[in-house]
Amino acid sequence: MTQLSAEELTLTYETNTIINGINLNIPKGKITIIIGANGCGKSTILHALGRLMKPKQGSVYLNGKNIHQYSPKEVAKQLAFLAQSPEILEDLTVEELCLYGRHPHKSLFARHSDKDKAVVEEALKATKMDLLKDRTLDALSGGQRQRAWIAMALAQETDVLLLDEPTTYLDLAHQIEVLELLRALNQKHKNTIIMVLHDLNQAASYADYLISIADGEIYQEGTPNDIFTEEMIQHVFGLNSKIIESPVNQAPICIPIGVI
Ligand SMILES: Nc1ncnc2c1ncn2[C@@H]1O[C@H](COP(=O)(O)OP(=O)(O)OP(=O)(O)O)[C@@H](O)[C@H]1O
Ligand SMILES: [Mg+2]
């Protein structure tokens, strides 16, 4: 199973240091959720983990090898990335987008195989996009489009899934549906899932492992029960809150009090 880690990772945009020498050891086969305030560098970390950004210093390792020593195609066989705001590819249908996810598994001029079609069909069903598969992306609602991109990431059939706010644009029921889908995938295939979520209670409820980011560094990491505390939320978000236990699944829940 694919192993993802980073050592002494420093990430910058020109002279602006966003992430300062962090070490990451992403637990294999688990759901890891990254939380932190707007602009703290969550998407930047995900880009580096997905080989979409070169570190200023330090390295990301995929199965023990520096991720920049793989070709993009080799990385795409092992790792799928769903961006925070995917481009709108207007003329593409949902099904074509999903077939595009099969590219890393094909040789240059190969046609789509029966396996490709079957995997795409399953991804469309799992995301409830099968009835919309012939629609073009520009003719979908924001939430439907988000589900189409999730279907594409699933069709890529990778061990590792990186998702940057996959619940954006979704109503609450669809947010929970996507999180349940990801959890079911994780339980069935033991994929390693790393995602950024803004809803703290969803993060605490769905994460096996939580990483909180503040001031360019990892503030705390561990299980939600270990690190999801009033103190962490005060430090990372500047928010006063009360933590209670969910009567449904015993996960910690944050009740906001205020920011003053
Ligand atoms: N391409 C870029 N060029 C220059 N600065 C950037 C670029 N992308 C992001 N930044 C800056 O880097 C910092 C971290 O951005 P990043 O997108 O990683 O934050 P984030 O934690 O994902 O925030 P959000 O919760 O708003 O999505 C921000 O200050 C942002 O303005
Ligand atoms: Mg972001």
PDB file of C-alpha atoms and ligand atoms in Angstrom:
ATOM      1  CA  MET A   1       0.000   0.000   0.000  1.00  0.00           C
ATOM      2  CA  THR A   2       1.172   3.481  -0.849  1.00  0.00           C
ATOM      3  CA  GLN A   3       2.987   5.416   1.805  1.00  0.00           C
ATOM      4  CA  LEU A   4       3.037   9.218   1.805  1.00  0.00           C
ATOM      5  CA  SER A   5       5.279  11.350   3.989  1.00  0.00           C
ATOM      6  CA  ALA A   6       7.213  14.603   4.040  1.00  0.00           C
ATOM      7  CA  GLU A   7      10.410  15.687   5.728  1.00  0.00           C
ATOM      8  CA  GLU A   8      11.416  19.218   6.673  1.00  0.00           C
ATOM      9  CA  LEU A   9       8.963  20.574   4.125  1.00  0.00           C
ATOM     10  CA  THR A  10       9.216  24.307   3.466  1.00  0.00           C
ATOM     11  CA  LEU A  11       6.769  25.748   0.940  1.00  0.00           C
ATOM     12  CA  THR A  12       7.002  29.264  -0.418  1.00  0.00           C
ATOM     13  CA  TYR A  13       5.475  31.515  -3.055  1.00  0.00           C
ATOM     14  CA  GLU A  14       8.372  33.634  -4.283  1.00  0.00           C
ATOM     15  CA  THR A  15       9.804  35.069  -1.060  1.00  0.00           C
ATOM     16  CA  ASN A  16       6.723  34.392   1.029  1.00  0.00           C
ATOM     17  CA  THR A  17       7.164  31.358   3.305  1.00  0.00           C
ATOM     18  CA  ILE A  18       3.813  29.658   3.911  1.00  0.00           C
ATOM     19  CA  ILE A  19       4.888  26.362   5.488  1.00  0.00           C
ATOM     20  CA  ASN A  20       8.041  26.189   7.505  1.00  0.00           C
ATOM     21  CA  GLY A  21       9.861  22.863   7.815  1.00  0.00           C
ATOM     22  CA  ILE A  22       7.044  20.477   8.704  1.00  0.00           C
ATOM     23  CA  ASN A  23       7.307  16.695   8.958  1.00  0.00           C
ATOM     24  CA  LEU A  24       4.332  14.603   7.923  1.00  0.00           C
ATOM     25  CA  ASN A  25       3.690  10.915   8.214  1.00  0.00           C
ATOM     26  CA  ILE A  26       0.295  10.243   6.715  1.00  0.00           C
ATOM     27  CA  PRO A  27      -1.214   7.086   8.276  1.00  0.00           C
ATOM     28  CA  LYS A  28      -1.700   4.378   5.641  1.00  0.00           C
ATOM     29  CA  GLY A  29      -5.244   3.250   4.912  1.00  0.00           C
ATOM     30  CA  LYS A  30      -6.768   5.921   7.166  1.00  0.00           C
ATOM     31  CA  ILE A  31      -8.649   9.197   6.764  1.00  0.00           C
ATOM     32  CA  THR A  32      -6.483  12.190   7.630  1.00  0.00           C
ATOM     33  CA  ILE A  33      -8.104  15.628   7.780  1.00  0.00           C
ATOM     34  CA  ILE A  34      -6.197  18.906   7.719  1.00  0.00           C
ATOM     35  CA  ILE A  35      -7.791  21.872   9.483  1.00  0.00           C
ATOM     36  CA  GLY A  36      -6.733  25.482   9.933  1.00  0.00           C
ATOM     37  CA  ALA A  37      -7.773  29.071   9.315  1.00  0.00           C
ATOM     38  CA  ASN A  38      -8.226  30.589   5.855  1.00  0.00           C
ATOM     39  CA  GLY A  39      -4.879  31.230   4.212  1.00  0.00           C
ATOM     40  CA  CYS A  40      -2.833  29.127   6.674  1.00  0.00           C
ATOM     41  CA  GLY A  41      -1.481  26.888   3.912  1.00  0.00           C
ATOM     42  CA  LYS A  42      -3.730  23.814   3.795  1.00  0.00           C
ATOM     43  CA  SER A  43      -4.135  23.824  -0.001  1.00  0.00           C
ATOM     44  CA  THR A  44      -0.436  24.568  -0.362  1.00  0.00           C
ATOM     45  CA  ILE A  45       0.408  21.431   1.660  1.00  0.00           C
ATOM     46  CA  LEU A  46      -1.989  19.357  -0.430  1.00  0.00           C
ATOM     47  CA  HIS A  47      -0.409  20.674  -3.643  1.00  0.00           C
ATOM     48  CA  ALA A  48       3.025  19.654  -2.398  1.00  0.00           C
ATOM     49  CA  LEU A  49       1.754  16.188  -1.399  1.00  0.00           C
ATOM     50  CA  GLY A  50       0.252  15.800  -4.879  1.00  0.00           C
ATOM     51  CA  ARG A  51       3.490  16.821  -6.665  1.00  0.00           C
ATOM     52  CA  LEU A  52       1.819  19.953  -8.008  1.00  0.00           C
ATOM     53  CA  MET A  53       4.292  22.189  -6.220  1.00  0.00           C
ATOM     54  CA  LYS A  54       8.024  21.886  -5.680  1.00  0.00           C
ATOM     55  CA  PRO A  55       9.153  22.436  -2.103  1.00  0.00           C
ATOM     56  CA  LYS A  56      11.608  25.230  -1.401  1.00  0.00           C
ATOM     57  CA  GLN A  57      13.280  22.838   1.015  1.00  0.00           C
ATOM     58  CA  GLY A  58      12.662  19.292   2.153  1.00  0.00           C
ATOM     59  CA  SER A  59      10.886  16.528   0.275  1.00  0.00           C
ATOM     60  CA  VAL A  60       7.686  14.599  -0.148  1.00  0.00           C
ATOM     61  CA  TYR A  61       8.121  10.833  -0.299  1.00  0.00           C
ATOM     62  CA  LEU A  62       5.803   8.437  -2.087  1.00  0.00           C
ATOM     63  CA  ASN A  63       6.654   4.844  -1.173  1.00  0.00           C
ATOM     64  CA  GLY A  64      10.011   5.965   0.114  1.00  0.00           C
ATOM     65  CA  LYS A  65      11.045   7.765  -3.085  1.00  0.00           C
ATOM     66  CA  ASN A  66      11.111  11.523  -3.609  1.00  0.00           C
ATOM     67  CA  ILE A  67       7.844  12.312  -5.391  1.00  0.00           C
ATOM     68  CA  HIS A  68       9.656  14.525  -7.927  1.00  0.00           C
ATOM     69  CA  GLN A  69      11.619  11.495  -9.116  1.00  0.00           C
ATOM     70  CA  TYR A  70       8.422   9.950 -10.513  1.00  0.00           C
ATOM     71  CA  SER A  71       6.827  11.003 -13.797  1.00  0.00           C
ATOM     72  CA  PRO A  72       3.449  12.758 -13.473  1.00  0.00           C
ATOM     73  CA  LYS A  73       1.806   9.631 -14.916  1.00  0.00           C
ATOM     74  CA  GLU A  74       3.452   7.345 -12.367  1.00  0.00           C
ATOM     75  CA  VAL A  75       2.228   9.650  -9.599  1.00  0.00           C
ATOM     76  CA  ALA A  76      -1.285   9.747 -11.094  1.00  0.00           C
ATOM     77  CA  LYS A  77      -1.483   5.949 -10.906  1.00  0.00           C
ATOM     78  CA  GLN A  78      -0.968   6.104  -7.174  1.00  0.00           C
ATOM     79  CA  LEU A  79      -2.513   9.380  -6.154  1.00  0.00           C
ATOM     80  CA  ALA A  80      -5.604  11.354  -7.241  1.00  0.00           C
ATOM     81  CA  PHE A  81      -5.989  15.052  -6.476  1.00  0.00           C
ATOM     82  CA  LEU A  82      -9.240  16.964  -6.296  1.00  0.00           C
ATOM     83  CA  ALA A  83      -8.522  20.696  -6.252  1.00  0.00           C
ATOM     84  CA  GLN A  84     -10.401  23.282  -4.194  1.00  0.00           C
ATOM     85  CA  SER A  85     -11.695  25.024  -7.334  1.00  0.00           C
ATOM     86  CA  PRO A  86     -11.307  22.670 -10.270  1.00  0.00           C
ATOM     87  CA  GLU A  87     -11.241  24.317 -13.687  1.00  0.00           C
ATOM     88  CA  ILE A  88     -14.489  24.343 -15.578  1.00  0.00           C
ATOM     89  CA  LEU A  89     -13.962  22.271 -18.702  1.00  0.00           C
ATOM     90  CA  GLU A  90     -17.157  23.368 -20.378  1.00  0.00           C
ATOM     91  CA  ASP A  91     -17.511  21.060 -23.341  1.00  0.00           C
ATOM     92  CA  LEU A  92     -16.715  17.855 -21.514  1.00  0.00           C
ATOM     93  CA  THR A  93     -19.505  15.553 -20.380  1.00  0.00           C
ATOM     94  CA  VAL A  94     -19.461  14.013 -16.911  1.00  0.00           C
ATOM     95  CA  GLU A  95     -18.674  10.600 -18.397  1.00  0.00           C
ATOM     96  CA  GLU A  96     -15.837  12.001 -20.524  1.00  0.00           C
ATOM     97  CA  LEU A  97     -14.400  13.659 -17.427  1.00  0.00           C
ATOM     98  CA  CYS A  98     -14.435  10.315 -15.607  1.00  0.00           C
ATOM     99  CA  LEU A  99     -12.846   8.524 -18.566  1.00  0.00           C
ATOM    100  CA  TYR A 100     -10.154  11.177 -18.415  1.00  0.00           C
ATOM    101  CA  GLY A 101      -9.433   9.852 -14.909  1.00  0.00           C
ATOM    102  CA  ARG A 102      -8.500   6.513 -16.512  1.00  0.00           C
ATOM    103  CA  HIS A 103      -5.640   8.049 -18.547  1.00  0.00           C
ATOM    104  CA  PRO A 104      -2.829   7.159 -16.128  1.00  0.00           C
ATOM    105  CA  HIS A 105      -3.745   3.487 -16.592  1.00  0.00           C
ATOM    106  CA  LYS A 106      -3.556   3.548 -20.391  1.00  0.00           C
ATOM    107  CA  SER A 107      -0.852   3.553 -22.994  1.00  0.00           C
ATOM    108  CA  LEU A 108      -0.722   6.506 -25.351  1.00  0.00           C
ATOM    109  CA  PHE A 109      -3.190   5.579 -28.125  1.00  0.00           C
ATOM    110  CA  ALA A 110      -5.149   2.841 -26.357  1.00  0.00           C
ATOM    111  CA  ARG A 111      -8.931   2.944 -26.541  1.00  0.00           C
ATOM    112  CA  HIS A 112     -11.057   2.716 -23.453  1.00  0.00           C
ATOM    113  CA  SER A 113     -11.213  -0.883 -22.315  1.00  0.00           C
ATOM    114  CA  ASP A 114     -14.203  -2.678 -20.818  1.00  0.00           C
ATOM    115  CA  LYS A 115     -12.471  -2.310 -17.466  1.00  0.00           C
ATOM    116  CA  ASP A 116     -12.212   1.492 -17.926  1.00  0.00           C
ATOM    117  CA  LYS A 117     -15.913   1.660 -18.752  1.00  0.00           C
ATOM    118  CA  ALA A 118     -16.862  -0.532 -15.798  1.00  0.00           C
ATOM    119  CA  VAL A 119     -14.773   1.530 -13.354  1.00  0.00           C
ATOM    120  CA  VAL A 120     -16.285   4.769 -14.664  1.00  0.00           C
ATOM    121  CA  GLU A 121     -19.786   3.360 -14.382  1.00  0.00           C
ATOM    122  CA  GLU A 122     -19.135   2.386 -10.781  1.00  0.00           C
ATOM    123  CA  ALA A 123     -17.691   5.844  -9.955  1.00  0.00           C
ATOM    124  CA  LEU A 124     -20.739   7.516 -11.540  1.00  0.00           C
ATOM    125  CA  LYS A 125     -23.091   5.333  -9.523  1.00  0.00           C
ATOM    126  CA  ALA A 126     -21.197   5.847  -6.263  1.00  0.00           C
ATOM    127  CA  THR A 127     -21.475   9.624  -6.658  1.00  0.00           C
ATOM    128  CA  LYS A 128     -25.049   9.429  -7.968  1.00  0.00           C
ATOM    129  CA  MET A 129     -23.982  11.052 -11.222  1.00  0.00           C
ATOM    130  CA  ASP A 130     -25.022   8.146 -13.481  1.00  0.00           C
ATOM    131  CA  LEU A 131     -28.202   9.853 -14.616  1.00  0.00           C
ATOM    132  CA  LEU A 132     -26.269  13.019 -15.441  1.00  0.00           C
ATOM    133  CA  LYS A 133     -23.367  11.333 -17.222  1.00  0.00           C
ATOM    134  CA  ASP A 134     -24.164  12.822 -20.635  1.00  0.00           C
ATOM    135  CA  ARG A 135     -24.507  16.408 -19.373  1.00  0.00           C
ATOM    136  CA  THR A 136     -21.681  18.815 -20.044  1.00  0.00           C
ATOM    137  CA  LEU A 137     -19.981  20.246 -16.967  1.00  0.00           C
ATOM    138  CA  ASP A 138     -21.163  23.795 -17.647  1.00  0.00           C
ATOM    139  CA  ALA A 139     -24.769  22.577 -17.478  1.00  0.00           C
ATOM    140  CA  LEU A 140     -24.478  21.316 -13.888  1.00  0.00           C
ATOM    141  CA  SER A 141     -25.095  22.983 -10.539  1.00  0.00           C
ATOM    142  CA  GLY A 142     -22.054  23.685  -8.346  1.00  0.00           C
ATOM    143  CA  GLY A 143     -22.784  20.640  -6.201  1.00  0.00           C
ATOM    144  CA  GLN A 144     -23.336  18.326  -9.156  1.00  0.00           C
ATOM    145  CA  ARG A 145     -20.084  19.546 -10.681  1.00  0.00           C
ATOM    146  CA  GLN A 146     -18.284  18.842  -7.418  1.00  0.00           C
ATOM    147  CA  ARG A 147     -19.667  15.293  -7.437  1.00  0.00           C
ATOM    148  CA  ALA A 148     -18.551  14.872 -11.077  1.00  0.00           C
ATOM    149  CA  TRP A 149     -14.976  15.749 -10.051  1.00  0.00           C
ATOM    150  CA  ILE A 150     -15.177  13.320  -7.143  1.00  0.00           C
ATOM    151  CA  ALA A 151     -16.336  10.645  -9.615  1.00  0.00           C
ATOM    152  CA  MET A 152     -13.294  11.395 -11.757  1.00  0.00           C
ATOM    153  CA  ALA A 153     -10.979  11.037  -8.773  1.00  0.00           C
ATOM    154  CA  LEU A 154     -12.625   7.687  -7.919  1.00  0.00           C
ATOM    155  CA  ALA A 155     -12.286   6.488 -11.523  1.00  0.00           C
ATOM    156  CA  GLN A 156      -8.562   7.035 -11.231  1.00  0.00           C
ATOM    157  CA  GLU A 157      -8.544   4.068  -8.782  1.00  0.00           C
ATOM    158  CA  THR A 158      -5.608   5.196  -6.729  1.00  0.00           C
ATOM    159  CA  ASP A 159      -4.393   4.116  -3.316  1.00  0.00           C
ATOM    160  CA  VAL A 160      -4.181   7.731  -2.202  1.00  0.00           C
ATOM    161  CA  LEU A 161      -6.896  10.375  -2.550  1.00  0.00           C
ATOM    162  CA  LEU A 162      -6.147  14.037  -1.857  1.00  0.00           C
ATOM    163  CA  LEU A 163      -9.268  16.181  -1.633  1.00  0.00           C
ATOM    164  CA  ASP A 164      -9.290  19.914  -1.011  1.00  0.00           C
ATOM    165  CA  GLU A 165     -12.634  20.826   0.550  1.00  0.00           C
ATOM    166  CA  PRO A 166     -14.631  18.169  -1.318  1.00  0.00           C
ATOM    167  CA  THR A 167     -17.887  19.294   0.309  1.00  0.00           C
ATOM    168  CA  THR A 168     -17.802  22.873  -1.033  1.00  0.00           C
ATOM    169  CA  TYR A 169     -21.048  23.810  -2.803  1.00  0.00           C
ATOM    170  CA  LEU A 170     -22.890  20.809  -1.381  1.00  0.00           C
ATOM    171  CA  ASP A 171     -25.979  21.068   0.802  1.00  0.00           C
ATOM    172  CA  LEU A 172     -25.706  19.403   4.209  1.00  0.00           C
ATOM    173  CA  ALA A 173     -27.205  16.080   3.124  1.00  0.00           C
ATOM    174  CA  HIS A 174     -24.887  15.909   0.111  1.00  0.00           C
ATOM    175  CA  GLN A 175     -21.908  16.879   2.294  1.00  0.00           C
ATOM    176  CA  ILE A 176     -22.649  13.941   4.575  1.00  0.00           C
ATOM    177  CA  GLU A 177     -23.224  11.721   1.562  1.00  0.00           C
ATOM    178  CA  VAL A 178     -19.773  12.525   0.170  1.00  0.00           C
ATOM    179  CA  LEU A 179     -18.121  11.978   3.556  1.00  0.00           C
ATOM    180  CA  GLU A 180     -19.960   8.664   4.000  1.00  0.00           C
ATOM    181  CA  LEU A 181     -18.922   7.652   0.486  1.00  0.00           C
ATOM    182  CA  LEU A 182     -15.280   8.430   1.246  1.00  0.00           C
ATOM    183  CA  ARG A 183     -15.473   6.526   4.529  1.00  0.00           C
ATOM    184  CA  ALA A 184     -17.072   3.524   2.805  1.00  0.00           C
ATOM    185  CA  LEU A 185     -14.334   3.562   0.135  1.00  0.00           C
ATOM    186  CA  ASN A 186     -11.711   3.788   2.828  1.00  0.00           C
ATOM    187  CA  GLN A 187     -13.204   0.843   4.679  1.00  0.00           C
ATOM    188  CA  LYS A 188     -13.627  -1.272   1.551  1.00  0.00           C
ATOM    189  CA  HIS A 189     -10.386  -0.548  -0.294  1.00  0.00           C
ATOM    190  CA  LYS A 190      -8.235   0.787   2.562  1.00  0.00           C
ATOM    191  CA  ASN A 191      -7.358   3.878   0.512  1.00  0.00           C
ATOM    192  CA  THR A 192      -5.328   6.529   2.239  1.00  0.00           C
ATOM    193  CA  ILE A 193      -7.496   9.651   2.198  1.00  0.00           C
ATOM    194  CA  ILE A 194      -6.189  13.108   2.987  1.00  0.00           C
ATOM    195  CA  MET A 195      -8.587  15.990   2.864  1.00  0.00           C
ATOM    196  CA  VAL A 196      -9.043  19.567   3.909  1.00  0.00           C
ATOM    197  CA  LEU A 197     -12.356  20.340   5.595  1.00  0.00           C
ATOM    198  CA  HIS A 198     -13.650  23.593   7.029  1.00  0.00           C
ATOM    199  CA  ASP A 199     -16.497  22.130   9.033  1.00  0.00           C
ATOM    200  CA  LEU A 200     -14.740  21.267  12.284  1.00  0.00           C
ATOM    201  CA  ASN A 201     -17.441  18.948  13.542  1.00  0.00           C
ATOM    202  CA  GLN A 202     -17.398  16.971  10.325  1.00  0.00           C
ATOM    203  CA  ALA A 203     -13.604  16.849  10.573  1.00  0.00           C
ATOM    204  CA  ALA A 204     -13.777  15.523  14.143  1.00  0.00           C
ATOM    205  CA  SER A 205     -16.405  12.998  13.164  1.00  0.00           C
ATOM    206  CA  TYR A 206     -14.797  11.579  10.004  1.00  0.00           C
ATOM    207  CA  ALA A 207     -11.055  11.813  10.726  1.00  0.00           C
ATOM    208  CA  ASP A 208      -9.015   8.918  12.014  1.00  0.00           C
ATOM    209  CA  TYR A 209      -6.192  11.434  12.234  1.00  0.00           C
ATOM    210  CA  LEU A 210      -6.399  15.232  12.472  1.00  0.00           C
ATOM    211  CA  ILE A 211      -3.670  17.724  11.622  1.00  0.00           C
ATOM    212  CA  SER A 212      -4.124  21.348  12.710  1.00  0.00           C
ATOM    213  CA  ILE A 213      -2.039  24.031  11.025  1.00  0.00           C
ATOM    214  CA  ALA A 214      -1.141  27.443  12.427  1.00  0.00           C
ATOM    215  CA  ASP A 215       1.681  29.930  11.801  1.00  0.00           C
ATOM    216  CA  GLY A 216       3.230  27.839   9.029  1.00  0.00           C
ATOM    217  CA  GLU A 217       3.612  24.806  11.246  1.00  0.00           C
ATOM    218  CA  ILE A 218       1.708  21.801  12.504  1.00  0.00           C
ATOM    219  CA  TYR A 219       0.179  22.971  15.754  1.00  0.00           C
ATOM    220  CA  GLN A 220      -1.110  19.581  16.855  1.00  0.00           C
ATOM    221  CA  GLU A 221      -1.787  16.212  15.260  1.00  0.00           C
ATOM    222  CA  GLY A 222      -3.435  13.054  16.521  1.00  0.00           C
ATOM    223  CA  THR A 223      -6.830  11.449  16.885  1.00  0.00           C
ATOM    224  CA  PRO A 224      -9.818  13.806  17.252  1.00  0.00           C
ATOM    225  CA  ASN A 225     -10.180  12.641  20.860  1.00  0.00           C
ATOM    226  CA  ASP A 226      -6.579  13.648  21.531  1.00  0.00           C
ATOM    227  CA  ILE A 227      -6.361  17.066  19.864  1.00  0.00           C
ATOM    228  CA  PHE A 228      -9.877  18.422  19.281  1.00  0.00           C
ATOM    229  CA  THR A 229      -9.891  20.666  22.330  1.00  0.00           C
ATOM    230  CA  GLU A 230     -11.117  24.146  23.238  1.00  0.00           C
ATOM    231  CA  GLU A 231      -7.472  25.167  23.561  1.00  0.00           C
ATOM    232  CA  MET A 232      -6.561  23.956  20.044  1.00  0.00           C
ATOM    233  CA  ILE A 233      -9.566  25.728  18.507  1.00  0.00           C
ATOM    234  CA  GLN A 234      -8.691  28.924  20.368  1.00  0.00           C
ATOM    235  CA  HIS A 235      -5.075  28.763  19.194  1.00  0.00           C
ATOM    236  CA  VAL A 236      -5.724  27.777  15.574  1.00  0.00           C
ATOM    237  CA  PHE A 237      -8.888  29.767  14.826  1.00  0.00           C
ATOM    238  CA  GLY A 238      -8.982  32.407  17.572  1.00  0.00           C
ATOM    239  CA  LEU A 239     -12.409  31.052  18.449  1.00  0.00           C
ATOM    240  CA  ASN A 240     -13.756  30.526  21.940  1.00  0.00           C
ATOM    241  CA  SER A 241     -15.819  27.380  22.065  1.00  0.00           C
ATOM    242  CA  LYS A 242     -17.131  24.620  24.209  1.00  0.00           C
ATOM    243  CA  ILE A 243     -16.432  20.994  23.323  1.00  0.00           C
ATOM    244  CA  ILE A 244     -19.133  18.451  24.023  1.00  0.00           C
ATOM    245  CA  GLU A 245     -19.507  14.800  23.104  1.00  0.00           C
ATOM    246  CA  SER A 246     -21.729  13.820  20.187  1.00  0.00           C
ATOM    247  CA  PRO A 247     -24.680  11.762  21.427  1.00  0.00           C
ATOM    248  CA  VAL A 248     -24.613   9.981  18.061  1.00  0.00           C
ATOM    249  CA  ASN A 249     -21.038   8.758  17.664  1.00  0.00           C
ATOM    250  CA  GLN A 250     -19.231  10.102  20.766  1.00  0.00           C
ATOM    251  CA  ALA A 251     -16.968  12.294  18.584  1.00  0.00           C
ATOM    252  CA  PRO A 252     -16.062  15.699  20.048  1.00  0.00           C
ATOM    253  CA  ILE A 253     -18.276  18.556  18.853  1.00  0.00           C
ATOM    254  CA  CYS A 254     -17.360  22.231  18.906  1.00  0.00           C
ATOM    255  CA  ILE A 255     -20.016  24.745  19.948  1.00  0.00           C
ATOM    256  CA  PRO A 256     -18.761  28.223  19.012  1.00  0.00           C
ATOM    257  CA  ILE A 257     -19.027  30.898  21.701  1.00  0.00           C
ATOM    258  CA  GLY A 258     -17.377  33.875  20.041  1.00  0.00           C
ATOM    259  CA  VAL A 259     -14.134  35.378  18.846  1.00  0.00           C
ATOM    260  CA  ILE A 260     -13.617  38.034  21.526  1.00  0.00           C
TER     261      ILE A 260
HETATM  262  N1  LIG B   1      -0.195  31.001  -6.319  1.00  0.00           N
HETATM  263  C1  LIG B   1       0.043  31.761  -5.236  1.00  0.00           C
HETATM  264  N2  LIG B   1       0.916  32.785  -5.280  1.00  0.00           N
HETATM  265  C2  LIG B   1       1.179  33.547  -4.187  1.00  0.00           C
HETATM  266  N3  LIG B   1       0.609  33.348  -2.978  1.00  0.00           N
HETATM  267  C3  LIG B   1      -0.277  32.326  -2.873  1.00  0.00           C
HETATM  268  C4  LIG B   1      -0.608  31.492  -3.985  1.00  0.00           C
HETATM  269  N4  LIG B   1      -1.506  30.562  -3.576  1.00  0.00           N
HETATM  270  C5  LIG B   1      -1.734  30.826  -2.272  1.00  0.00           C
HETATM  271  N5  LIG B   1      -0.997  31.886  -1.850  1.00  0.00           N
HETATM  272  C6  LIG B   1      -0.962  32.430  -0.486  1.00  0.00           C
HETATM  273  O1  LIG B   1      -0.443  31.422   0.384  1.00  0.00           O
HETATM  274  C7  LIG B   1      -1.154  31.394   1.610  1.00  0.00           C
HETATM  275  C8  LIG B   1      -1.719  30.015   1.840  1.00  0.00           C
HETATM  276  O2  LIG B   1      -2.699  29.733   0.838  1.00  0.00           O
HETATM  277  P1  LIG B   1      -3.516  28.396   0.803  1.00  0.00           P
HETATM  278  O3  LIG B   1      -4.353  28.437  -0.422  1.00  0.00           O
HETATM  279  O4  LIG B   1      -2.592  27.250   0.968  1.00  0.00           O
HETATM  280  O5  LIG B   1      -4.391  28.552   2.123  1.00  0.00           O
HETATM  281  P2  LIG B   1      -5.582  27.644   2.679  1.00  0.00           P
HETATM  282  O6  LIG B   1      -5.207  27.258   4.064  1.00  0.00           O
HETATM  283  O7  LIG B   1      -5.882  26.551   1.716  1.00  0.00           O
HETATM  284  O8  LIG B   1      -6.792  28.683   2.747  1.00  0.00           O
HETATM  285  P3  LIG B   1      -8.378  28.504   2.481  1.00  0.00           P
HETATM  286  O9  LIG B   1      -8.942  27.931   3.747  1.00  0.00           O
HETATM  287  O10 LIG B   1      -8.836  29.911   2.279  1.00  0.00           O
HETATM  288  O11 LIG B   1      -8.563  27.629   1.283  1.00  0.00           O
HETATM  289  C9  LIG B   1      -2.219  32.507   1.521  1.00  0.00           C
HETATM  290  O12 LIG B   1      -1.714  33.641   2.175  1.00  0.00           O
HETATM  291  C10 LIG B   1      -2.344  32.751   0.032  1.00  0.00           C
HETATM  292  O13 LIG B   1      -2.690  34.103  -0.221  1.00  0.00           O
HETATM  293 MG    MG B   2      -7.477  26.129   0.506  1.00  0.00          MG
END
